[in-house]
Amino acid sequence: MSLIVAKFGGTSVKDAQAILRSANVAISTKANVIAVSATAGTTNLFANLIAIADSGSASVSESVQKIFTQLRDNHLQIASDLLATGEVSGKIISLIDDARSTFLNLLMAEEKYKKAYQDELYSYGERISSVLMTHAMKSLGIDTVKVDATNFIKTDSHFLNASAQIDKIKKMSEFFLRAHLNEGKTIVTQGFIGSNEVGQTTTLGRGGSDYSAALIAEALQANALYIWTDVNGIYTVDPRINKNARHINELTYQEAAELASFGAKVLHPSCLLPAMRGDFPIFVGSSLDHEQPGTWVKGQSAATPAIRALAKRSNQKLMTLSSVKMIGTHGFLANIFTTLAKYKVNVDLVTTSECSVALTLDGNNNGCGGEFMFDQQMIDELSQFCHVEIEDNLTLVALIGNNMHTAAGLGTVAFSSLGEFNIRCVSHGASSHNLCFLVASQNADDILNRLHQRFIENNFGQIQQEPAHEVFS
Ligand code: ADP
Ligand code: ASP
Ligand code: MG
C-alpha cells in the first residue's frame, strides 16, 4: 500500500474556500497524513503578541485584546463558512481561551520560563487550523482522525527552534499513527509543533511545517511527500521578485537544499535531510490548481546544469575582525572561532586576508525568536585581541548549480553582469554548488534579476565545464 504525506501551507488554509479546496486536493492525491500550517497571517499575530509581552507591558493592553478578537473572529468565520457544527466552534473558542491563558502566563513568567510559554502560544495557530481541516475532510465523507503532533514529533528543548529527534519520532509515529493508517483512516495533524522530553510544546522555527511533514514521511517510510503551497513548484528564482522566473520540473535534493538554505522560502531547508535519509521524493505544487505541473525533488535529476537557480537571503550581518598581530602568527583564527562558539554564534561565510577575517552571520537564524543580536560581552572579548567592525543591511545573493568549480568563464559572466554595483564579499570554491555575493540590501533584487537574465534567460546555465581536478580523499 502506498503511503502519502501532504502538507498545506498557510495560504492553502487561509479561509473556508481554501480549506475545502485543499481537502479535495488531499483526497484526489490520496494523502494518508495531512500536516497543516496555521491559517495565513496567524503565526504573525502570535509573534505580535510575543513582541508586546517582550516590550515589558505588564497589563493586557487594548492591542492585545484586539489581536485575540481578530484570531477568534477569523477562525469562527471560517468554521461558520464551512457550515461546521457548534462543536467545532466550541473547540476553537476553547483553544483561543487557552491561548489567552498562555499569554497571561507569559506576561507573568520568570525570564527562564518565557521561551516555553512563547512556543506554547505559537502552537495555537496550527492547533486551530487542524480542527478546521479535520472538519473539512469529514464533511467530504472521509474517515478522518486528528492526532496532535505533540504526541509524536519529539524534539530537544531548544524552544523556538527545536531540533527533531528522529529515532523517538519514528517510535512515537508507529505508536500513535500506524494503527489509524492500517484501519484506512486519514490523519490530520499540525505542522510546526512538537514536544520535548517532559511534554512541553516546542516549535521547529518559522516555516517549519515543511520540516514536520518531512519528518512524518521519514518516520512512516512514506512513498512521497506533497508540499502544497501558493506556487506551482520551484522556479529558477522567486517568481514574486522576477516575472521571468522559469519553472523547474525536477531537481536534486542537493540543489533544493542549497536553494532553501540560501533563502528560497518555498521549502524549509531542514526538510531535505529527512527526504535524503528516507529516500522519498518531494513534490511541490499549487493547492490552487493541483493539476498544474509542479516540481519533483529527488535523488537524481535528468539534467544537472551548471547554473540551476538563484536565491537571496536578506538581513545578513558582516563581522570583520582584524589585527596586524595576525601576520605570520598562529592561533588567531582559533581564538576567534573559540569565542564565537562559546557564544553559540552560527557563522555562515568566511573570507580571510593576511590580517583580517570577515564572517557573515544570518540575522534571521533564531527560529521564531526574532532577529539575531550580538552579545556585547562577546564583542568585548573579541576586542581584546582584534579590532571588530559590524555592518548590516546586507543580502546574500547566490547562484546555485552543479560542479560550479569546473565551470570555465562563470566568474567573467557573473562579475560583468554586476556592472556598477558594489560587491562587499564573494564566496566561491568551498562548495561546488554555489557562488555567493554579499551586497547592499537595496541592490539585491536588481543584482538577482541581472544574474537571472544572464545565466538563465540567456542560457548561460549550460556553461562549458572543464573536467574536474583529481580529488584526494
Ligand atoms: P507556505 O505558506 O505554503 O509554506 P511560503 O510562503 O512559505 O508558502 O512559500 C511559498 C513562496 O515561496 C512563494 O509564494 C514564493 O514567493 C516563494 N519562493 C521563493 N523562492 C522561490 C522559488 N525559487 N520558487 C518558487 N517559489 C519561491
Ligand atoms: N505557521 C508557521 C509559520 O508561519 C509554520 C509554517 O507555516 O510552516 O512560520
Ligand atoms: Mg513555507
Short mmCIF file of C-alpha atoms and ligand atoms in Angstrom, two decimals:
data_model
loop_
_atom_site.label_atom_id
_atom_site.label_comp_id
_atom_site.label_asym_id
_atom_site.label_seq_id
_atom_site.Cartn_x
_atom_site.Cartn_y
_atom_site.Cartn_z
CA MET A 1 0.00 0.00 0.00
CA SER A 2 1.41 3.39 -0.90
CA LEU A 3 1.66 6.00 1.81
CA ILE A 4 1.43 9.70 1.02
CA VAL A 5 2.09 12.61 3.39
CA ALA A 6 0.77 16.03 2.37
CA LYS A 7 1.47 19.45 3.84
CA PHE A 8 -0.71 22.50 3.28
CA GLY A 9 0.84 25.90 3.96
CA GLY A 10 -0.85 28.98 5.42
CA THR A 11 -2.32 30.34 2.18
CA SER A 12 -3.68 26.88 1.35
CA VAL A 13 -5.80 27.01 4.53
CA LYS A 14 -6.38 30.76 4.69
CA ASP A 15 -10.20 30.61 4.56
CA ALA A 16 -13.06 28.15 4.18
CA GLN A 17 -12.79 28.02 0.41
CA ALA A 18 -9.04 27.34 0.57
CA ILE A 19 -9.51 24.65 3.25
CA LEU A 20 -12.16 22.86 1.22
CA ARG A 21 -10.08 23.11 -1.94
CA SER A 22 -7.05 21.71 -0.07
CA ALA A 23 -9.12 18.91 1.44
CA ASN A 24 -10.21 17.97 -2.10
CA VAL A 25 -6.58 18.06 -3.27
CA ALA A 26 -5.66 15.74 -0.39
CA ILE A 27 -8.43 13.35 -1.38
CA SER A 28 -7.64 13.28 -5.10
CA THR A 29 -3.91 12.78 -4.46
CA LYS A 30 -4.67 10.02 -1.92
CA ALA A 31 -2.99 11.65 1.07
CA ASN A 32 -2.91 9.43 4.16
CA VAL A 33 -1.42 12.01 6.54
CA ILE A 34 -2.12 15.74 6.26
CA ALA A 35 0.01 18.27 8.15
CA VAL A 36 -1.36 21.80 8.21
CA SER A 37 0.14 25.20 8.88
CA ALA A 38 -1.70 27.90 10.78
CA THR A 39 -4.05 29.96 8.59
CA ALA A 40 -2.19 32.72 6.69
CA GLY A 41 -1.11 35.56 8.99
CA THR A 42 -1.96 33.75 12.24
CA THR A 43 1.61 32.91 13.31
CA ASN A 44 2.49 36.57 12.70
CA LEU A 45 -0.33 37.61 15.04
CA PHE A 46 1.15 35.36 17.73
CA ALA A 47 4.57 36.89 17.00
CA ASN A 48 2.99 40.32 17.59
CA LEU A 49 1.60 39.15 20.93
CA ILE A 50 5.04 37.88 21.93
CA ALA A 51 6.61 41.20 20.93
CA ILE A 52 4.07 43.02 23.12
CA ALA A 53 4.87 40.70 26.03
CA ASP A 54 8.60 41.26 25.43
CA SER A 55 8.15 45.01 25.48
CA GLY A 56 7.52 44.64 29.20
CA SER A 57 3.91 45.76 29.22
CA ALA A 58 2.57 44.34 32.47
CA SER A 59 -1.08 44.83 31.61
CA VAL A 60 -3.31 43.39 28.97
CA SER A 61 -3.46 46.32 26.59
CA GLU A 62 -6.09 47.20 24.04
CA SER A 63 -3.87 45.93 21.22
CA VAL A 64 -3.67 42.51 22.88
CA GLN A 65 -7.46 42.32 23.16
CA LYS A 66 -7.73 43.35 19.52
CA ILE A 67 -5.41 40.55 18.38
CA PHE A 68 -7.33 37.92 20.36
CA THR A 69 -10.63 39.20 18.97
CA GLN A 70 -9.19 39.06 15.46
CA LEU A 71 -7.93 35.48 15.99
CA ARG A 72 -11.30 34.41 17.34
CA ASP A 73 -13.39 36.16 14.68
CA ASN A 74 -11.23 34.95 11.75
CA HIS A 75 -11.42 31.33 12.79
CA LEU A 76 -15.08 31.34 13.84
CA GLN A 77 -15.92 32.87 10.47
CA ILE A 78 -14.08 30.03 8.71
CA ALA A 79 -15.92 27.47 10.86
CA SER A 80 -19.24 29.08 10.02
CA ASP A 81 -18.39 29.25 6.28
CA LEU A 82 -17.53 25.54 6.46
CA LEU A 83 -21.01 25.02 7.95
CA ALA A 84 -19.32 23.46 10.97
CA THR A 85 -21.34 22.37 13.96
CA GLY A 86 -21.31 24.13 17.33
CA GLU A 87 -18.82 21.51 18.47
CA VAL A 88 -16.16 22.82 16.06
CA SER A 89 -16.77 26.45 17.08
CA GLY A 90 -16.66 25.33 20.72
CA LYS A 91 -13.23 23.75 20.16
CA ILE A 92 -11.97 26.94 18.54
CA ILE A 93 -13.25 29.13 21.37
CA SER A 94 -11.68 26.84 23.91
CA LEU A 95 -8.30 26.87 22.07
CA ILE A 96 -8.38 30.68 21.90
CA ASP A 97 -9.15 30.79 25.64
CA ASP A 98 -6.18 28.50 26.29
CA ALA A 99 -4.01 30.78 24.14
CA ARG A 100 -5.21 33.74 26.24
CA SER A 101 -4.20 31.99 29.49
CA THR A 102 -0.84 31.09 27.96
CA PHE A 103 -0.34 34.76 27.09
CA LEU A 104 -1.11 35.79 30.68
CA ASN A 105 1.33 33.14 31.96
CA LEU A 106 3.94 34.53 29.57
CA LEU A 107 3.42 38.05 30.91
CA MET A 108 4.00 36.89 34.46
CA ALA A 109 6.69 34.28 33.83
CA GLU A 110 10.21 34.47 35.15
CA GLU A 111 12.73 35.08 32.37
CA LYS A 112 13.91 31.44 32.24
CA TYR A 113 10.39 30.10 31.56
CA LYS A 114 9.41 32.66 28.92
CA LYS A 115 10.54 30.77 25.81
CA ALA A 116 8.49 27.73 26.77
CA TYR A 117 5.37 29.91 27.04
CA GLN A 118 6.20 31.59 23.74
CA ASP A 119 6.29 28.22 21.98
CA GLU A 120 3.08 27.17 23.69
CA LEU A 121 1.46 30.36 22.42
CA TYR A 122 2.73 29.88 18.85
CA SER A 123 1.28 26.36 18.74
CA TYR A 124 -2.35 27.55 18.85
CA GLY A 125 -2.31 28.62 15.19
CA GLU A 126 -1.72 25.07 13.99
CA ARG A 127 -3.93 23.55 16.71
CA ILE A 128 -6.86 25.63 15.43
CA SER A 129 -6.26 25.08 11.70
CA SER A 130 -6.03 21.31 12.27
CA VAL A 131 -9.52 21.36 13.85
CA LEU A 132 -10.84 23.14 10.75
CA MET A 133 -9.10 20.78 8.29
CA THR A 134 -10.34 17.72 10.18
CA HIS A 135 -13.87 19.05 9.94
CA ALA A 136 -13.48 19.76 6.19
CA MET A 137 -12.21 16.24 5.50
CA LYS A 138 -15.05 14.68 7.47
CA SER A 139 -17.59 16.89 5.70
CA LEU A 140 -16.33 15.42 2.41
CA GLY A 141 -17.08 11.94 3.69
CA ILE A 142 -13.53 10.89 4.59
CA ASP A 143 -12.92 8.79 7.71
CA THR A 144 -10.54 11.25 9.40
CA VAL A 145 -8.89 11.39 12.77
CA LYS A 146 -6.92 14.32 14.26
CA VAL A 147 -3.77 13.30 16.10
CA ASP A 148 -1.84 16.05 17.86
CA ALA A 149 1.74 16.41 16.67
CA THR A 150 2.94 16.96 20.25
CA ASN A 151 2.37 13.20 20.74
CA PHE A 152 4.91 12.09 18.17
CA ILE A 153 7.10 14.99 16.92
CA LYS A 154 9.69 14.72 19.67
CA THR A 155 12.34 17.40 19.92
CA ASP A 156 15.01 18.75 22.22
CA SER A 157 14.18 21.70 24.49
CA HIS A 158 15.61 24.41 22.26
CA PHE A 159 12.39 26.42 22.37
CA LEU A 160 11.51 28.49 19.27
CA ASN A 161 13.89 26.49 17.06
CA ALA A 162 13.87 22.93 18.35
CA SER A 163 15.83 20.06 16.84
CA ALA A 164 13.87 16.98 15.91
CA GLN A 165 14.79 13.62 17.45
CA ILE A 166 14.11 11.27 14.59
CA ASP A 167 14.54 7.99 16.47
CA LYS A 168 11.91 8.98 19.02
CA ILE A 169 9.70 10.36 16.24
CA LYS A 170 9.85 7.01 14.44
CA LYS A 171 8.82 5.13 17.60
CA MET A 172 6.07 7.56 18.53
CA SER A 173 4.69 7.71 14.97
CA GLU A 174 4.40 3.93 14.91
CA PHE A 175 2.59 4.08 18.22
CA PHE A 176 0.24 6.99 17.54
CA LEU A 177 -0.30 6.82 13.76
CA ARG A 178 0.21 3.33 12.35
CA ALA A 179 -2.99 1.73 13.70
CA HIS A 180 -5.12 4.53 12.20
CA LEU A 181 -3.41 4.09 8.84
CA ASN A 182 -3.93 0.34 8.94
CA GLU A 183 -7.63 0.98 9.53
CA GLY A 184 -7.68 3.11 6.37
CA LYS A 185 -8.21 6.39 8.24
CA THR A 186 -6.81 9.71 7.07
CA ILE A 187 -4.83 11.52 9.74
CA VAL A 188 -4.79 15.30 10.18
CA THR A 189 -2.05 16.78 12.32
CA GLN A 190 -0.26 20.06 12.93
CA GLY A 191 2.91 21.18 11.20
CA PHE A 192 5.50 23.31 13.03
CA ILE A 193 4.93 21.99 16.55
CA GLY A 194 6.27 19.18 18.69
CA SER A 195 7.14 18.49 22.29
CA ASN A 196 10.23 17.91 24.40
CA GLU A 197 11.09 15.09 26.76
CA VAL A 198 8.81 16.36 29.51
CA GLY A 199 5.91 17.10 27.18
CA GLN A 200 6.31 20.88 26.90
CA THR A 201 5.34 22.26 23.49
CA THR A 202 8.19 23.24 21.17
CA THR A 203 8.31 24.67 17.65
CA LEU A 204 10.63 23.93 14.74
CA GLY A 205 11.29 27.53 13.65
CA ARG A 206 9.33 29.74 11.24
CA GLY A 207 8.22 27.91 8.12
CA GLY A 208 8.78 24.64 10.00
CA SER A 209 5.65 22.81 8.80
CA ASP A 210 7.54 21.55 5.74
CA TYR A 211 10.06 20.06 8.17
CA SER A 212 7.30 18.41 10.25
CA ALA A 213 5.80 16.83 7.16
CA ALA A 214 9.20 15.54 6.01
CA LEU A 215 9.85 14.05 9.46
CA ILE A 216 6.48 12.28 9.38
CA ALA A 217 7.20 10.98 5.88
CA GLU A 218 10.57 9.66 7.01
CA ALA A 219 9.17 8.12 10.20
CA LEU A 220 6.39 6.29 8.36
CA GLN A 221 8.57 5.37 5.38
CA ALA A 222 6.19 7.21 3.07
CA ASN A 223 6.36 6.81 -0.69
CA ALA A 224 6.16 10.56 -1.31
CA LEU A 225 5.73 13.93 0.37
CA TYR A 226 3.50 16.55 -1.26
CA ILE A 227 4.09 20.17 -0.26
CA TRP A 228 1.06 22.19 -1.36
CA THR A 229 1.59 25.92 -1.47
CA ASP A 230 0.61 29.05 -3.44
CA VAL A 231 3.01 28.49 -6.33
CA ASN A 232 3.09 25.52 -8.73
CA GLY A 233 6.58 24.36 -7.89
CA ILE A 234 10.11 25.60 -7.62
CA TYR A 235 11.26 28.29 -10.05
CA THR A 236 14.69 29.49 -11.15
CA VAL A 237 14.18 32.50 -8.87
CA ASP A 238 11.37 33.66 -6.57
CA PRO A 239 8.55 34.38 -9.06
CA ARG A 240 7.40 37.21 -6.79
CA ILE A 241 10.70 39.00 -7.45
CA ASN A 242 11.16 38.21 -11.12
CA LYS A 243 8.34 37.62 -13.58
CA ASN A 244 10.76 35.86 -15.95
CA ALA A 245 11.35 33.09 -13.39
CA ARG A 246 11.23 29.68 -15.08
CA HIS A 247 9.51 26.61 -13.77
CA ILE A 248 11.78 23.67 -12.86
CA ASN A 249 10.29 20.21 -13.47
CA GLU A 250 12.69 18.28 -11.31
CA LEU A 251 15.79 18.92 -9.26
CA THR A 252 18.00 17.03 -6.86
CA TYR A 253 17.83 17.07 -3.07
CA GLN A 254 21.22 18.78 -3.07
CA GLU A 255 20.07 21.58 -5.39
CA ALA A 256 16.86 22.07 -3.40
CA ALA A 257 18.80 22.13 -0.13
CA GLU A 258 21.13 24.83 -1.47
CA LEU A 259 18.19 26.88 -2.76
CA ALA A 260 16.31 26.59 0.52
CA SER A 261 19.30 27.41 2.68
CA PHE A 262 20.05 30.47 0.54
CA GLY A 263 16.59 31.82 1.24
CA ALA A 264 14.10 30.31 -1.25
CA LYS A 265 11.16 30.22 1.12
CA VAL A 266 9.26 27.68 -0.97
CA LEU A 267 10.88 24.85 1.05
CA HIS A 268 12.22 24.86 4.61
CA PRO A 269 15.94 23.97 4.45
CA SER A 270 15.60 21.27 7.12
CA CYS A 271 13.07 19.21 5.15
CA LEU A 272 15.65 17.91 2.66
CA LEU A 273 17.63 15.84 5.16
CA PRO A 274 14.70 13.58 6.14
CA ALA A 275 13.96 13.15 2.42
CA MET A 276 17.56 12.14 1.70
CA ARG A 277 17.64 9.75 4.65
CA GLY A 278 14.25 8.26 3.79
CA ASP A 279 14.86 8.45 0.03
CA PHE A 280 11.35 9.63 -0.79
CA PRO A 281 10.59 12.26 -3.45
CA ILE A 282 9.07 15.64 -2.58
CA PHE A 283 6.51 17.16 -4.89
CA VAL A 284 5.95 20.93 -4.65
CA GLY A 285 2.69 22.04 -6.18
CA SER A 286 -0.08 24.62 -6.05
CA SER A 287 -3.13 23.82 -3.95
CA LEU A 288 -4.98 26.38 -6.09
CA ASP A 289 -4.69 24.15 -9.14
CA HIS A 290 -3.26 20.78 -8.29
CA GLU A 291 -3.29 19.53 -11.85
CA GLN A 292 -0.72 22.08 -12.99
CA PRO A 293 2.75 20.56 -13.24
CA GLY A 294 4.74 21.03 -10.07
CA THR A 295 8.35 20.23 -9.21
CA TRP A 296 9.72 16.86 -8.13
CA VAL A 297 12.70 16.91 -5.80
CA LYS A 298 14.55 13.60 -5.73
CA GLY A 299 17.92 11.87 -5.50
CA GLN A 300 18.75 12.14 -9.20
CA SER A 301 17.64 14.54 -11.88
CA ALA A 302 17.78 14.10 -15.67
CA ALA A 303 19.68 17.38 -16.02
CA THR A 304 22.21 18.89 -13.65
CA PRO A 305 23.06 22.26 -15.24
CA ALA A 306 26.00 24.34 -14.04
CA ILE A 307 23.55 27.08 -13.03
CA ARG A 308 20.18 25.86 -11.89
CA ALA A 309 18.62 28.73 -9.96
CA LEU A 310 19.20 31.85 -7.86
CA ALA A 311 18.16 32.85 -4.38
CA LYS A 312 18.70 35.62 -1.89
CA ARG A 313 18.84 35.78 1.86
CA SER A 314 18.33 39.21 3.35
CA ASN A 315 19.17 40.52 6.81
CA GLN A 316 22.81 39.40 6.80
CA LYS A 317 25.50 40.86 9.02
CA LEU A 318 29.17 41.11 8.22
CA MET A 319 31.67 40.99 11.07
CA THR A 320 35.23 41.98 10.16
CA LEU A 321 37.94 41.11 12.66
CA SER A 322 41.39 42.49 12.02
CA SER A 323 44.72 42.55 13.76
CA VAL A 324 48.18 43.28 12.43
CA LYS A 325 49.39 40.78 15.01
CA MET A 326 47.85 38.07 12.83
CA ILE A 327 50.63 38.39 10.24
CA GLY A 328 52.93 35.38 10.47
CA THR A 329 51.43 34.09 13.71
CA HIS A 330 49.20 31.17 14.53
CA GLY A 331 46.15 30.78 16.73
CA PHE A 332 44.32 33.96 15.66
CA LEU A 333 41.57 32.12 13.77
CA ALA A 334 41.35 29.52 16.53
CA ASN A 335 40.82 32.29 19.12
CA ILE A 336 38.10 33.90 17.04
CA PHE A 337 36.20 30.67 16.44
CA THR A 338 36.54 29.57 20.05
CA THR A 339 34.97 32.82 21.20
CA LEU A 340 32.18 32.61 18.60
CA ALA A 341 31.46 29.00 19.57
CA LYS A 342 31.31 29.97 23.24
CA TYR A 343 28.50 32.43 22.41
CA LYS A 344 26.83 29.87 20.08
CA VAL A 345 27.21 32.14 17.05
CA ASN A 346 26.41 30.39 13.80
CA VAL A 347 28.96 31.53 11.20
CA ASP A 348 27.99 31.38 7.56
CA LEU A 349 30.57 32.54 5.01
CA VAL A 350 34.19 33.19 5.88
CA THR A 351 36.77 35.12 3.88
CA THR A 352 40.27 35.83 5.10
CA SER A 353 43.18 38.04 4.16
CA GLU A 354 46.57 38.27 5.77
CA CYS A 355 45.50 40.27 8.78
CA SER A 356 41.72 40.17 8.77
CA VAL A 357 38.80 37.80 8.69
CA ALA A 358 35.29 38.64 7.51
CA LEU A 359 32.36 36.46 8.58
CA THR A 360 28.73 36.64 7.65
CA LEU A 361 26.05 35.85 10.19
CA ASP A 362 22.43 35.23 9.41
CA GLY A 363 20.29 37.85 11.11
CA ASN A 364 17.24 35.55 10.86
CA ASN A 365 18.83 32.50 12.40
CA ASN A 366 16.91 32.44 15.64
CA GLY A 367 13.96 30.30 14.57
CA CYS A 368 10.88 32.06 15.94
CA GLY A 369 13.00 34.09 18.29
CA GLY A 370 13.31 37.18 16.13
CA GLU A 371 16.45 38.84 14.96
CA PHE A 372 19.95 37.68 15.85
CA MET A 373 21.57 40.15 18.28
CA PHE A 374 25.26 40.46 19.04
CA ASP A 375 26.19 39.80 22.61
CA GLN A 376 28.13 42.84 23.85
CA GLN A 377 30.20 40.62 26.13
CA MET A 378 31.31 38.59 23.09
CA ILE A 379 32.31 41.77 21.21
CA ASP A 380 34.29 42.88 24.28
CA GLU A 381 36.08 39.53 24.42
CA LEU A 382 36.93 39.64 20.71
CA SER A 383 38.09 43.26 21.05
CA GLN A 384 40.78 42.14 23.47
CA PHE A 385 42.76 40.61 20.61
CA CYS A 386 41.43 42.29 17.44
CA HIS A 387 39.54 45.21 16.03
CA VAL A 388 35.85 44.37 15.45
CA GLU A 389 33.58 46.00 12.88
CA ILE A 390 29.98 45.08 12.16
CA GLU A 391 27.95 46.03 9.09
CA ASP A 392 24.33 45.24 8.40
CA ASN A 393 21.63 45.87 5.77
CA LEU A 394 23.34 43.27 3.64
CA THR A 395 21.90 40.48 1.49
CA LEU A 396 23.46 37.32 0.20
CA VAL A 397 22.73 36.63 -3.46
CA ALA A 398 23.53 33.07 -4.51
CA LEU A 399 23.92 31.35 -7.85
CA ILE A 400 23.15 27.68 -7.33
CA GLY A 401 24.14 24.80 -9.56
CA ASN A 402 26.36 21.80 -10.07
CA ASN A 403 30.11 21.37 -10.40
CA MET A 404 30.45 25.13 -10.44
CA HIS A 405 34.12 24.85 -9.58
CA THR A 406 34.68 23.43 -13.07
CA ALA A 407 32.56 26.00 -14.94
CA ALA A 408 35.02 27.96 -17.06
CA GLY A 409 34.01 31.58 -17.62
CA LEU A 410 31.47 31.61 -14.80
CA GLY A 411 33.28 34.39 -12.93
CA THR A 412 33.60 36.59 -16.02
CA VAL A 413 29.89 36.34 -16.80
CA ALA A 414 28.87 36.83 -13.17
CA PHE A 415 31.09 39.84 -12.49
CA SER A 416 30.40 41.50 -15.83
CA SER A 417 26.65 41.26 -15.13
CA LEU A 418 27.06 43.25 -11.95
CA GLY A 419 28.17 46.43 -13.70
CA GLU A 420 28.27 49.37 -11.34
CA PHE A 421 27.14 47.52 -8.22
CA ASN A 422 29.44 47.22 -5.27
CA ILE A 423 30.13 43.71 -4.01
CA ARG A 424 31.01 43.60 -0.35
CA CYS A 425 32.20 39.96 -0.23
CA VAL A 426 32.40 36.93 -2.51
CA SER A 427 32.38 33.27 -1.59
CA HIS A 428 33.23 30.55 -4.07
CA GLY A 429 35.18 27.33 -4.06
CA ALA A 430 34.29 25.73 -0.73
CA SER A 431 31.16 24.28 -2.28
CA SER A 432 30.80 23.24 -5.90
CA HIS A 433 27.11 24.10 -5.68
CA ASN A 434 27.11 27.85 -5.14
CA LEU A 435 28.71 31.19 -5.84
CA CYS A 436 27.61 33.91 -3.41
CA PHE A 437 27.82 37.66 -3.36
CA LEU A 438 27.23 39.77 -0.29
CA VAL A 439 25.68 43.04 -1.44
CA ALA A 440 23.83 46.06 -0.05
CA SER A 441 20.22 45.00 0.53
CA GLN A 442 18.81 47.83 -1.56
CA ASN A 443 20.64 46.46 -4.64
CA ALA A 444 19.89 42.77 -4.08
CA ASP A 445 16.82 42.42 -6.32
CA ASP A 446 18.49 44.29 -9.21
CA ILE A 447 21.54 42.07 -8.90
CA LEU A 448 19.42 38.93 -8.68
CA ASN A 449 17.50 39.95 -11.80
CA ARG A 450 20.63 40.76 -13.78
CA LEU A 451 22.23 37.45 -12.88
CA HIS A 452 18.99 35.67 -13.74
CA GLN A 453 18.91 37.34 -17.11
CA ARG A 454 22.50 36.40 -17.97
CA PHE A 455 22.56 32.89 -16.58
CA ILE A 456 19.00 31.62 -17.01
CA GLU A 457 17.26 33.71 -19.65
CA ASN A 458 20.37 33.83 -21.88
CA ASN A 459 21.11 30.20 -21.13
CA PHE A 460 24.49 30.51 -19.51
CA GLY A 461 23.33 27.67 -17.25
CA GLN A 462 24.72 25.37 -19.94
CA ILE A 463 28.14 26.93 -19.43
CA GLN A 464 31.18 24.90 -20.56
CA GLN A 465 32.53 22.71 -17.78
CA GLU A 466 36.15 21.62 -17.52
CA PRO A 467 36.99 18.12 -16.36
CA ALA A 468 37.10 18.10 -12.57
CA HIS A 469 40.55 18.07 -10.93
CA GLU A 470 41.60 14.89 -9.26
CA VAL A 471 40.38 14.88 -5.68
CA PHE A 472 42.31 13.16 -2.90
CA SER A 473 40.25 11.97 0.00
P1 ADP B 1 3.56 28.24 2.52
O1 ADP B 1 2.84 29.18 3.43
O2 ADP B 1 2.67 27.43 1.64
O3 ADP B 1 4.57 27.40 3.24
P2 ADP B 1 5.64 30.03 1.63
O4 ADP B 1 5.25 31.48 1.54
O5 ADP B 1 6.44 29.61 2.81
O6 ADP B 1 4.34 29.15 1.48
O7 ADP B 1 6.45 29.61 0.31
C1 ADP B 1 5.91 29.87 -0.98
C2 ADP B 1 6.55 31.12 -1.54
O8 ADP B 1 7.94 30.88 -1.74
C3 ADP B 1 6.08 31.51 -2.92
O9 ADP B 1 4.91 32.30 -2.86
C4 ADP B 1 7.27 32.27 -3.49
O10 ADP B 1 7.10 33.68 -3.44
C5 ADP B 1 8.41 31.92 -2.56
N1 ADP B 1 9.62 31.47 -3.29
C6 ADP B 1 10.88 31.89 -3.02
N2 ADP B 1 11.75 31.36 -3.86
C7 ADP B 1 11.06 30.57 -4.71
C8 ADP B 1 11.41 29.75 -5.82
N3 ADP B 1 12.68 29.62 -6.23
N4 ADP B 1 10.43 29.08 -6.45
C9 ADP B 1 9.15 29.18 -6.05
N5 ADP B 1 8.74 29.96 -5.01
C10 ADP B 1 9.68 30.64 -4.35
N1 ASP B 2 2.88 28.64 10.91
C1 ASP B 2 4.32 28.62 10.95
C2 ASP B 2 4.88 29.88 10.31
O1 ASP B 2 4.12 30.71 9.81
C3 ASP B 2 4.91 27.41 10.32
C4 ASP B 2 4.62 27.22 8.84
O2 ASP B 2 3.68 27.80 8.31
O3 ASP B 2 5.35 26.47 8.21
O4 ASP B 2 6.06 30.09 10.34
MG MG B 3 6.53 27.83 3.98
#
